[in-house]
């Protein structure tokens, strides 16, 4: 039975790859990978494997998707172990389910290997918990892609404490303006975490007002987090002072009673 592994590469740091992803990468004959898969993760693939870049640039998504589909069929057709490797989790904004359907329709079995999504790991490692007792009991992961922005009913996001926006860098001012128009506070904290989990991570903390004004400088890829939980970063990401040596507190003196 022909088969493709649909694998999540995690958010960048190779140590955030799952053991299963690592195992199948080592067995791969062909790895077809996306733009956000890090070089460090690719370096873990079988050294004999053919690595094929399939990153999509703006405006050429459909053309490249057709080419990816063709490559998947060609390589599975000759009995190769084929990995379709995507950043984060393959089914979170990654067209993974569409490729899965396409392969099934062509008689090819798919095994999914979930990955750690940037939507979770990037805020966590930046000291921003997406939920927090007494502060945020709900969160949503939304796309900031323009074609979806126009269709969004922004009022539905009023009820959600923390919003995590992927692919939102280019349209950040529109996202912020729409959220303010829908009723979210101008002062609501916003974080942008660029290249999270890598040694080139940069974090910018601002608010909805400034993002809507267009005064924030952010580079892609970045995760945008909106909500009060952003304030936790300054409490969680800090250098701790060494705790004073309090050994004497733990020393019990026993006095023998005659
Ligand atoms: C097409 S979506 C794919 C998401 C992926 N499937 C996942 O689960 O993480 C790509 C978006 O994810 C976010 N992203 C992925 N990796 C990132 C990273 N290391 N740092 C910051 N943002 C990242 C960015 O918002 C980027 O535009």
PDB file of C-alpha atoms and ligand atoms in Angstrom:
ATOM      1  CA  UNK A   1       0.000   0.000   0.000  1.00  0.00           C
ATOM      2  CA  UNK A   2       1.419   3.382  -1.013  1.00  0.00           C
ATOM      3  CA  UNK A   3       1.657   5.809   1.860  1.00  0.00           C
ATOM      4  CA  UNK A   4       2.627   9.385   2.680  1.00  0.00           C
ATOM      5  CA  UNK A   5       3.532  10.580   6.174  1.00  0.00           C
ATOM      6  CA  UNK A   6       2.017  14.004   6.812  1.00  0.00           C
ATOM      7  CA  UNK A   7       4.394  15.283   9.472  1.00  0.00           C
ATOM      8  CA  UNK A   8       4.533  18.348  11.722  1.00  0.00           C
ATOM      9  CA  UNK A   9       8.031  19.811  12.066  1.00  0.00           C
ATOM     10  CA  UNK A  10       7.186  21.958  15.101  1.00  0.00           C
ATOM     11  CA  UNK A  11       7.890  25.684  15.371  1.00  0.00           C
ATOM     12  CA  UNK A  12      11.624  25.691  14.573  1.00  0.00           C
ATOM     13  CA  UNK A  13      13.691  24.400  17.477  1.00  0.00           C
ATOM     14  CA  UNK A  14      14.628  20.819  16.471  1.00  0.00           C
ATOM     15  CA  UNK A  15      14.272  19.688  20.083  1.00  0.00           C
ATOM     16  CA  UNK A  16      10.550  20.369  19.752  1.00  0.00           C
ATOM     17  CA  UNK A  17      10.178  17.671  17.117  1.00  0.00           C
ATOM     18  CA  UNK A  18       8.201  14.640  18.296  1.00  0.00           C
ATOM     19  CA  UNK A  19       9.990  11.302  18.605  1.00  0.00           C
ATOM     20  CA  UNK A  20       7.731   9.883  15.923  1.00  0.00           C
ATOM     21  CA  UNK A  21       8.537  12.706  13.516  1.00  0.00           C
ATOM     22  CA  UNK A  22      12.239  12.120  14.178  1.00  0.00           C
ATOM     23  CA  UNK A  23      11.841   8.380  13.501  1.00  0.00           C
ATOM     24  CA  UNK A  24      10.003   8.773  10.195  1.00  0.00           C
ATOM     25  CA  UNK A  25      12.420  11.499   9.048  1.00  0.00           C
ATOM     26  CA  UNK A  26      15.283   9.079   9.565  1.00  0.00           C
ATOM     27  CA  UNK A  27      13.531   6.487   7.391  1.00  0.00           C
ATOM     28  CA  UNK A  28      12.527   8.877   4.609  1.00  0.00           C
ATOM     29  CA  UNK A  29      13.514   8.534   0.963  1.00  0.00           C
ATOM     30  CA  UNK A  30      11.902  11.832  -0.022  1.00  0.00           C
ATOM     31  CA  UNK A  31      11.065  14.857   2.148  1.00  0.00           C
ATOM     32  CA  UNK A  32       8.860  17.544   0.592  1.00  0.00           C
ATOM     33  CA  UNK A  33       9.071  20.483   2.987  1.00  0.00           C
ATOM     34  CA  UNK A  34       7.526  23.923   3.481  1.00  0.00           C
ATOM     35  CA  UNK A  35       9.118  27.355   3.919  1.00  0.00           C
ATOM     36  CA  UNK A  36       8.843  27.417   7.732  1.00  0.00           C
ATOM     37  CA  UNK A  37      10.607  24.099   8.311  1.00  0.00           C
ATOM     38  CA  UNK A  38      13.939  24.952   9.946  1.00  0.00           C
ATOM     39  CA  UNK A  39      17.308  23.907   8.557  1.00  0.00           C
ATOM     40  CA  UNK A  40      18.053  22.228  11.903  1.00  0.00           C
ATOM     41  CA  UNK A  41      15.011  19.965  11.542  1.00  0.00           C
ATOM     42  CA  UNK A  42      15.905  19.102   7.936  1.00  0.00           C
ATOM     43  CA  UNK A  43      19.400  18.175   9.096  1.00  0.00           C
ATOM     44  CA  UNK A  44      17.818  15.329  11.099  1.00  0.00           C
ATOM     45  CA  UNK A  45      16.462  13.610   7.980  1.00  0.00           C
ATOM     46  CA  UNK A  46      18.023  10.481   6.523  1.00  0.00           C
ATOM     47  CA  UNK A  47      21.233  11.762   4.846  1.00  0.00           C
ATOM     48  CA  UNK A  48      20.330   9.772   1.702  1.00  0.00           C
ATOM     49  CA  UNK A  49      16.866  11.365   1.464  1.00  0.00           C
ATOM     50  CA  UNK A  50      16.003  13.708  -1.376  1.00  0.00           C
ATOM     51  CA  UNK A  51      14.933  17.050   0.139  1.00  0.00           C
ATOM     52  CA  UNK A  52      12.488  19.019  -2.002  1.00  0.00           C
ATOM     53  CA  UNK A  53      11.589  22.612  -1.102  1.00  0.00           C
ATOM     54  CA  UNK A  54       7.911  23.351  -1.675  1.00  0.00           C
ATOM     55  CA  UNK A  55       7.508  26.750  -0.036  1.00  0.00           C
ATOM     56  CA  UNK A  56       4.761  28.936  -1.375  1.00  0.00           C
ATOM     57  CA  UNK A  57       5.267  32.585  -2.183  1.00  0.00           C
ATOM     58  CA  UNK A  58       2.444  35.107  -2.444  1.00  0.00           C
ATOM     59  CA  UNK A  59       0.425  34.821  -5.634  1.00  0.00           C
ATOM     60  CA  UNK A  60       1.743  31.431  -6.674  1.00  0.00           C
ATOM     61  CA  UNK A  61       0.040  29.221  -4.077  1.00  0.00           C
ATOM     62  CA  UNK A  62      -2.172  27.326  -6.503  1.00  0.00           C
ATOM     63  CA  UNK A  63       0.600  26.656  -9.016  1.00  0.00           C
ATOM     64  CA  UNK A  64       2.908  25.340  -6.304  1.00  0.00           C
ATOM     65  CA  UNK A  65       0.137  23.288  -4.675  1.00  0.00           C
ATOM     66  CA  UNK A  66      -0.458  21.492  -7.989  1.00  0.00           C
ATOM     67  CA  UNK A  67       3.270  20.817  -8.257  1.00  0.00           C
ATOM     68  CA  UNK A  68       3.375  19.463  -4.674  1.00  0.00           C
ATOM     69  CA  UNK A  69       0.474  17.142  -5.423  1.00  0.00           C
ATOM     70  CA  UNK A  70       2.236  15.940  -8.572  1.00  0.00           C
ATOM     71  CA  UNK A  71       5.487  15.280  -6.659  1.00  0.00           C
ATOM     72  CA  UNK A  72       3.642  13.328  -3.968  1.00  0.00           C
ATOM     73  CA  UNK A  73       2.111  11.054  -6.619  1.00  0.00           C
ATOM     74  CA  UNK A  74       5.354  10.593  -8.567  1.00  0.00           C
ATOM     75  CA  UNK A  75       7.455   9.601  -5.558  1.00  0.00           C
ATOM     76  CA  UNK A  76       4.908   7.335  -3.873  1.00  0.00           C
ATOM     77  CA  UNK A  77       4.265   5.756  -7.290  1.00  0.00           C
ATOM     78  CA  UNK A  78       7.822   4.373  -7.374  1.00  0.00           C
ATOM     79  CA  UNK A  79       7.610   2.928  -3.855  1.00  0.00           C
ATOM     80  CA  UNK A  80       9.520   5.622  -1.958  1.00  0.00           C
ATOM     81  CA  UNK A  81       8.937   6.504   1.701  1.00  0.00           C
ATOM     82  CA  UNK A  82       7.592  10.021   1.293  1.00  0.00           C
ATOM     83  CA  UNK A  83       7.327  12.616   4.066  1.00  0.00           C
ATOM     84  CA  UNK A  84       5.262  15.738   3.584  1.00  0.00           C
ATOM     85  CA  UNK A  85       6.835  17.997   6.198  1.00  0.00           C
ATOM     86  CA  UNK A  86       5.066  21.146   7.383  1.00  0.00           C
ATOM     87  CA  UNK A  87       5.881  23.760  10.009  1.00  0.00           C
ATOM     88  CA  UNK A  88       4.137  23.396  13.387  1.00  0.00           C
ATOM     89  CA  UNK A  89       1.224  20.983  13.184  1.00  0.00           C
ATOM     90  CA  UNK A  90       0.343  19.887   9.635  1.00  0.00           C
ATOM     91  CA  UNK A  91      -3.385  20.426  10.130  1.00  0.00           C
ATOM     92  CA  UNK A  92      -3.226  23.948  11.594  1.00  0.00           C
ATOM     93  CA  UNK A  93      -3.464  26.447   8.715  1.00  0.00           C
ATOM     94  CA  UNK A  94      -1.250  24.326   6.551  1.00  0.00           C
ATOM     95  CA  UNK A  95      -3.495  22.834   3.879  1.00  0.00           C
ATOM     96  CA  UNK A  96      -2.665  19.461   5.417  1.00  0.00           C
ATOM     97  CA  UNK A  97      -6.229  18.185   5.297  1.00  0.00           C
ATOM     98  CA  UNK A  98      -6.531  19.176   1.630  1.00  0.00           C
ATOM     99  CA  UNK A  99      -3.412  17.207   0.734  1.00  0.00           C
ATOM    100  CA  UNK A 100      -4.667  14.276   2.828  1.00  0.00           C
ATOM    101  CA  UNK A 101      -7.940  14.237   0.851  1.00  0.00           C
ATOM    102  CA  UNK A 102      -6.093  14.554  -2.452  1.00  0.00           C
ATOM    103  CA  UNK A 103      -3.896  11.558  -1.614  1.00  0.00           C
ATOM    104  CA  UNK A 104      -6.831   9.392  -0.507  1.00  0.00           C
ATOM    105  CA  UNK A 105      -8.628  10.247  -3.749  1.00  0.00           C
ATOM    106  CA  UNK A 106      -5.564   8.930  -5.587  1.00  0.00           C
ATOM    107  CA  UNK A 107      -5.457   5.660  -3.630  1.00  0.00           C
ATOM    108  CA  UNK A 108      -2.626   6.675  -1.298  1.00  0.00           C
ATOM    109  CA  UNK A 109      -2.842   6.085   2.445  1.00  0.00           C
ATOM    110  CA  UNK A 110      -1.836   8.904   4.792  1.00  0.00           C
ATOM    111  CA  UNK A 111      -0.370   8.676   8.277  1.00  0.00           C
ATOM    112  CA  UNK A 112      -0.461  11.912  10.234  1.00  0.00           C
ATOM    113  CA  UNK A 113       2.308  12.728  12.680  1.00  0.00           C
ATOM    114  CA  UNK A 114       1.095  15.771  14.645  1.00  0.00           C
ATOM    115  CA  UNK A 115       3.538  18.554  15.436  1.00  0.00           C
ATOM    116  CA  UNK A 116       3.787  21.213  18.118  1.00  0.00           C
ATOM    117  CA  UNK A 117       1.984  24.210  16.686  1.00  0.00           C
ATOM    118  CA  UNK A 118       3.616  27.657  16.749  1.00  0.00           C
ATOM    119  CA  UNK A 119       0.266  28.920  18.027  1.00  0.00           C
ATOM    120  CA  UNK A 120       0.950  27.173  21.348  1.00  0.00           C
ATOM    121  CA  UNK A 121       4.713  26.859  21.649  1.00  0.00           C
ATOM    122  CA  UNK A 122       5.732  30.340  20.534  1.00  0.00           C
ATOM    123  CA  UNK A 123       3.645  32.231  23.157  1.00  0.00           C
ATOM    124  CA  UNK A 124       4.573  29.681  25.862  1.00  0.00           C
ATOM    125  CA  UNK A 125       8.302  30.078  25.372  1.00  0.00           C
ATOM    126  CA  UNK A 126       7.896  33.868  25.321  1.00  0.00           C
ATOM    127  CA  UNK A 127       6.291  33.727  28.786  1.00  0.00           C
ATOM    128  CA  UNK A 128       2.724  34.279  27.564  1.00  0.00           C
ATOM    129  CA  UNK A 129       0.296  31.582  28.753  1.00  0.00           C
ATOM    130  CA  UNK A 130      -2.738  31.510  26.449  1.00  0.00           C
ATOM    131  CA  UNK A 131      -4.974  30.669  29.421  1.00  0.00           C
ATOM    132  CA  UNK A 132      -4.565  31.810  33.005  1.00  0.00           C
ATOM    133  CA  UNK A 133      -6.793  31.244  36.016  1.00  0.00           C
ATOM    134  CA  UNK A 134      -8.785  34.385  36.751  1.00  0.00           C
ATOM    135  CA  UNK A 135      -7.551  36.144  33.598  1.00  0.00           C
ATOM    136  CA  UNK A 136      -8.234  34.045  30.491  1.00  0.00           C
ATOM    137  CA  UNK A 137     -10.487  31.003  30.345  1.00  0.00           C
ATOM    138  CA  UNK A 138     -10.688  30.811  26.562  1.00  0.00           C
ATOM    139  CA  UNK A 139      -8.457  31.293  23.557  1.00  0.00           C
ATOM    140  CA  UNK A 140      -8.804  31.086  19.794  1.00  0.00           C
ATOM    141  CA  UNK A 141      -6.294  30.661  17.008  1.00  0.00           C
ATOM    142  CA  UNK A 142      -7.272  32.686  13.966  1.00  0.00           C
ATOM    143  CA  UNK A 143      -5.825  33.443  10.559  1.00  0.00           C
ATOM    144  CA  UNK A 144      -4.737  36.941   9.641  1.00  0.00           C
ATOM    145  CA  UNK A 145      -4.688  36.133   5.946  1.00  0.00           C
ATOM    146  CA  UNK A 146      -6.359  38.938   4.015  1.00  0.00           C
ATOM    147  CA  UNK A 147      -8.854  36.818   2.085  1.00  0.00           C
ATOM    148  CA  UNK A 148     -10.203  35.473   5.389  1.00  0.00           C
ATOM    149  CA  UNK A 149     -10.151  38.865   7.096  1.00  0.00           C
ATOM    150  CA  UNK A 150     -12.840  40.246   4.847  1.00  0.00           C
ATOM    151  CA  UNK A 151     -15.126  37.324   5.681  1.00  0.00           C
ATOM    152  CA  UNK A 152     -14.616  37.470   9.437  1.00  0.00           C
ATOM    153  CA  UNK A 153     -17.414  38.317  11.812  1.00  0.00           C
ATOM    154  CA  UNK A 154     -15.234  40.213  14.289  1.00  0.00           C
ATOM    155  CA  UNK A 155     -17.968  40.409  16.933  1.00  0.00           C
ATOM    156  CA  UNK A 156     -17.526  36.705  17.656  1.00  0.00           C
ATOM    157  CA  UNK A 157     -14.028  37.411  19.032  1.00  0.00           C
ATOM    158  CA  UNK A 158     -15.349  39.708  21.733  1.00  0.00           C
ATOM    159  CA  UNK A 159     -16.216  36.717  23.910  1.00  0.00           C
ATOM    160  CA  UNK A 160     -12.777  35.104  23.669  1.00  0.00           C
ATOM    161  CA  UNK A 161     -10.156  36.161  26.197  1.00  0.00           C
ATOM    162  CA  UNK A 162      -6.967  35.456  24.247  1.00  0.00           C
ATOM    163  CA  UNK A 163      -6.622  35.693  20.474  1.00  0.00           C
ATOM    164  CA  UNK A 164      -3.633  34.102  18.761  1.00  0.00           C
ATOM    165  CA  UNK A 165      -3.247  35.274  15.170  1.00  0.00           C
ATOM    166  CA  UNK A 166      -1.131  33.361  12.659  1.00  0.00           C
ATOM    167  CA  UNK A 167      -0.166  34.860   9.275  1.00  0.00           C
ATOM    168  CA  UNK A 168      -1.203  38.254  10.616  1.00  0.00           C
ATOM    169  CA  UNK A 169       1.926  40.379  10.136  1.00  0.00           C
ATOM    170  CA  UNK A 170       0.991  42.027   6.823  1.00  0.00           C
ATOM    171  CA  UNK A 171      -2.547  42.845   7.939  1.00  0.00           C
ATOM    172  CA  UNK A 172      -1.884  43.594  11.603  1.00  0.00           C
ATOM    173  CA  UNK A 173      -3.277  47.138  11.454  1.00  0.00           C
ATOM    174  CA  UNK A 174      -6.515  45.880   9.851  1.00  0.00           C
ATOM    175  CA  UNK A 175      -6.854  43.106  12.432  1.00  0.00           C
ATOM    176  CA  UNK A 176      -6.390  45.582  15.287  1.00  0.00           C
ATOM    177  CA  UNK A 177      -8.749  48.144  13.738  1.00  0.00           C
ATOM    178  CA  UNK A 178     -11.451  45.518  13.204  1.00  0.00           C
ATOM    179  CA  UNK A 179     -11.142  44.250  16.775  1.00  0.00           C
ATOM    180  CA  UNK A 180     -11.404  47.790  18.166  1.00  0.00           C
ATOM    181  CA  UNK A 181     -14.435  48.465  15.959  1.00  0.00           C
ATOM    182  CA  UNK A 182     -16.019  45.269  17.264  1.00  0.00           C
ATOM    183  CA  UNK A 183     -15.558  46.502  20.853  1.00  0.00           C
ATOM    184  CA  UNK A 184     -12.190  45.335  22.176  1.00  0.00           C
ATOM    185  CA  UNK A 185     -10.310  47.901  24.252  1.00  0.00           C
ATOM    186  CA  UNK A 186      -7.777  50.237  22.621  1.00  0.00           C
ATOM    187  CA  UNK A 187      -5.411  49.514  25.507  1.00  0.00           C
ATOM    188  CA  UNK A 188      -5.603  45.763  25.203  1.00  0.00           C
ATOM    189  CA  UNK A 189      -2.047  44.363  25.277  1.00  0.00           C
ATOM    190  CA  UNK A 190      -0.624  42.823  22.110  1.00  0.00           C
ATOM    191  CA  UNK A 191       2.556  40.790  21.660  1.00  0.00           C
ATOM    192  CA  UNK A 192       4.319  39.945  18.416  1.00  0.00           C
ATOM    193  CA  UNK A 193       6.795  37.105  18.696  1.00  0.00           C
ATOM    194  CA  UNK A 194       9.021  36.869  15.641  1.00  0.00           C
ATOM    195  CA  UNK A 195      10.878  33.629  14.784  1.00  0.00           C
ATOM    196  CA  UNK A 196       9.777  32.087  18.081  1.00  0.00           C
ATOM    197  CA  UNK A 197      11.708  29.144  19.585  1.00  0.00           C
ATOM    198  CA  UNK A 198      14.819  30.056  17.558  1.00  0.00           C
ATOM    199  CA  UNK A 199      17.899  31.962  18.669  1.00  0.00           C
ATOM    200  CA  UNK A 200      16.724  34.894  16.521  1.00  0.00           C
ATOM    201  CA  UNK A 201      13.479  35.354  18.461  1.00  0.00           C
ATOM    202  CA  UNK A 202      12.327  38.967  18.964  1.00  0.00           C
ATOM    203  CA  UNK A 203       9.344  40.003  21.082  1.00  0.00           C
ATOM    204  CA  UNK A 204       7.490  43.292  20.757  1.00  0.00           C
ATOM    205  CA  UNK A 205       4.885  44.287  23.356  1.00  0.00           C
ATOM    206  CA  UNK A 206       2.390  46.974  22.384  1.00  0.00           C
ATOM    207  CA  UNK A 207      -1.388  47.561  22.385  1.00  0.00           C
ATOM    208  CA  UNK A 208      -4.281  47.460  19.929  1.00  0.00           C
ATOM    209  CA  UNK A 209      -4.305  51.256  19.514  1.00  0.00           C
ATOM    210  CA  UNK A 210      -0.699  51.377  18.284  1.00  0.00           C
ATOM    211  CA  UNK A 211      -1.064  48.360  16.039  1.00  0.00           C
ATOM    212  CA  UNK A 212      -4.161  49.903  14.414  1.00  0.00           C
ATOM    213  CA  UNK A 213      -2.212  53.165  13.881  1.00  0.00           C
ATOM    214  CA  UNK A 214       0.381  51.220  11.927  1.00  0.00           C
ATOM    215  CA  UNK A 215       3.335  52.261  14.084  1.00  0.00           C
ATOM    216  CA  UNK A 216       4.611  48.768  14.979  1.00  0.00           C
ATOM    217  CA  UNK A 217       7.563  47.288  13.103  1.00  0.00           C
ATOM    218  CA  UNK A 218       7.201  43.524  12.789  1.00  0.00           C
ATOM    219  CA  UNK A 219       8.754  40.952  10.463  1.00  0.00           C
ATOM    220  CA  UNK A 220       7.285  37.623   9.397  1.00  0.00           C
ATOM    221  CA  UNK A 221       6.990  34.916  10.640  1.00  0.00           C
ATOM    222  CA  UNK A 222       5.443  36.142  13.840  1.00  0.00           C
ATOM    223  CA  UNK A 223       2.687  35.061  16.178  1.00  0.00           C
ATOM    224  CA  UNK A 224       0.418  37.900  17.335  1.00  0.00           C
ATOM    225  CA  UNK A 225      -1.173  37.467  20.764  1.00  0.00           C
ATOM    226  CA  UNK A 226      -3.966  39.777  21.937  1.00  0.00           C
ATOM    227  CA  UNK A 227      -5.215  39.748  25.523  1.00  0.00           C
ATOM    228  CA  UNK A 228      -4.402  40.446  29.173  1.00  0.00           C
ATOM    229  CA  UNK A 229      -2.209  37.325  29.343  1.00  0.00           C
ATOM    230  CA  UNK A 230       0.451  39.298  27.442  1.00  0.00           C
ATOM    231  CA  UNK A 231       1.167  41.138  30.720  1.00  0.00           C
ATOM    232  CA  UNK A 232       2.424  37.875  32.222  1.00  0.00           C
ATOM    233  CA  UNK A 233       5.578  38.036  30.121  1.00  0.00           C
ATOM    234  CA  UNK A 234       7.243  40.623  32.359  1.00  0.00           C
ATOM    235  CA  UNK A 235       6.506  38.452  35.398  1.00  0.00           C
ATOM    236  CA  UNK A 236       7.580  35.141  33.887  1.00  0.00           C
ATOM    237  CA  UNK A 237      10.583  36.082  31.765  1.00  0.00           C
ATOM    238  CA  UNK A 238      13.063  37.511  34.219  1.00  0.00           C
ATOM    239  CA  UNK A 239      16.280  36.542  35.842  1.00  0.00           C
ATOM    240  CA  UNK A 240      15.777  35.188  39.317  1.00  0.00           C
ATOM    241  CA  UNK A 241      18.022  36.222  42.169  1.00  0.00           C
ATOM    242  CA  UNK A 242      19.700  33.242  43.789  1.00  0.00           C
ATOM    243  CA  UNK A 243      17.721  32.259  46.867  1.00  0.00           C
ATOM    244  CA  UNK A 244      19.770  32.960  50.001  1.00  0.00           C
ATOM    245  CA  UNK A 245      21.361  29.966  51.580  1.00  0.00           C
ATOM    246  CA  UNK A 246      18.891  29.148  54.348  1.00  0.00           C
ATOM    247  CA  UNK A 247      20.439  25.868  55.403  1.00  0.00           C
ATOM    248  CA  UNK A 248      20.082  26.671  59.066  1.00  0.00           C
ATOM    249  CA  UNK A 249      16.254  26.611  58.719  1.00  0.00           C
ATOM    250  CA  UNK A 250      16.408  22.926  57.912  1.00  0.00           C
ATOM    251  CA  UNK A 251      18.811  21.887  60.645  1.00  0.00           C
ATOM    252  CA  UNK A 252      17.028  20.336  63.593  1.00  0.00           C
ATOM    253  CA  UNK A 253      18.829  20.257  66.901  1.00  0.00           C
ATOM    254  CA  UNK A 254      17.931  17.372  69.160  1.00  0.00           C
ATOM    255  CA  UNK A 255      18.621  17.749  72.815  1.00  0.00           C
ATOM    256  CA  UNK A 256      18.822  14.547  74.709  1.00  0.00           C
ATOM    257  CA  UNK A 257      16.772  14.475  77.845  1.00  0.00           C
ATOM    258  CA  UNK A 258      18.366  12.575  80.672  1.00  0.00           C
TER     259      UNK A 258
HETATM  260  C1  LIG B   1       0.791  28.855   7.391  1.00  0.00           C
HETATM  261  S1  LIG B   1       0.830  29.113   9.124  1.00  0.00           S
HETATM  262  C2  LIG B   1       1.285  27.494   9.603  1.00  0.00           C
HETATM  263  C3  LIG B   1       1.119  27.225  11.067  1.00  0.00           C
HETATM  264  C4  LIG B   1       1.681  25.870  11.477  1.00  0.00           C
HETATM  265  N1  LIG B   1       0.989  24.804  10.818  1.00  0.00           N
HETATM  266  C5  LIG B   1       1.636  25.676  12.990  1.00  0.00           C
HETATM  267  O1  LIG B   1       0.855  24.838  13.497  1.00  0.00           O
HETATM  268  O2  LIG B   1       2.417  26.338  13.674  1.00  0.00           O
HETATM  269  C6  LIG B   1       2.314  30.028   9.288  1.00  0.00           C
HETATM  270  C7  LIG B   1       2.260  31.048  10.419  1.00  0.00           C
HETATM  271  O3  LIG B   1       2.581  30.450  11.655  1.00  0.00           O
HETATM  272  C8  LIG B   1       3.295  31.358  12.463  1.00  0.00           C
HETATM  273  N2  LIG B   1       4.615  30.788  12.766  1.00  0.00           N
HETATM  274  C9  LIG B   1       5.079  29.579  12.416  1.00  0.00           C
HETATM  275  N3  LIG B   1       6.283  29.342  12.948  1.00  0.00           N
HETATM  276  C10 LIG B   1       6.601  30.446  13.662  1.00  0.00           C
HETATM  277  C11 LIG B   1       7.721  30.820  14.480  1.00  0.00           C
HETATM  278  N4  LIG B   1       8.751  30.012  14.679  1.00  0.00           N
HETATM  279  N5  LIG B   1       7.691  32.036  15.072  1.00  0.00           N
HETATM  280  C12 LIG B   1       6.661  32.864  14.922  1.00  0.00           C
HETATM  281  N6  LIG B   1       5.577  32.565  14.152  1.00  0.00           N
HETATM  282  C13 LIG B   1       5.540  31.371  13.558  1.00  0.00           C
HETATM  283  C14 LIG B   1       3.377  32.669  11.704  1.00  0.00           C
HETATM  284  O4  LIG B   1       2.244  33.438  12.072  1.00  0.00           O
HETATM  285  C15 LIG B   1       3.247  32.185  10.281  1.00  0.00           C
HETATM  286  O5  LIG B   1       2.778  33.197   9.419  1.00  0.00           O
END
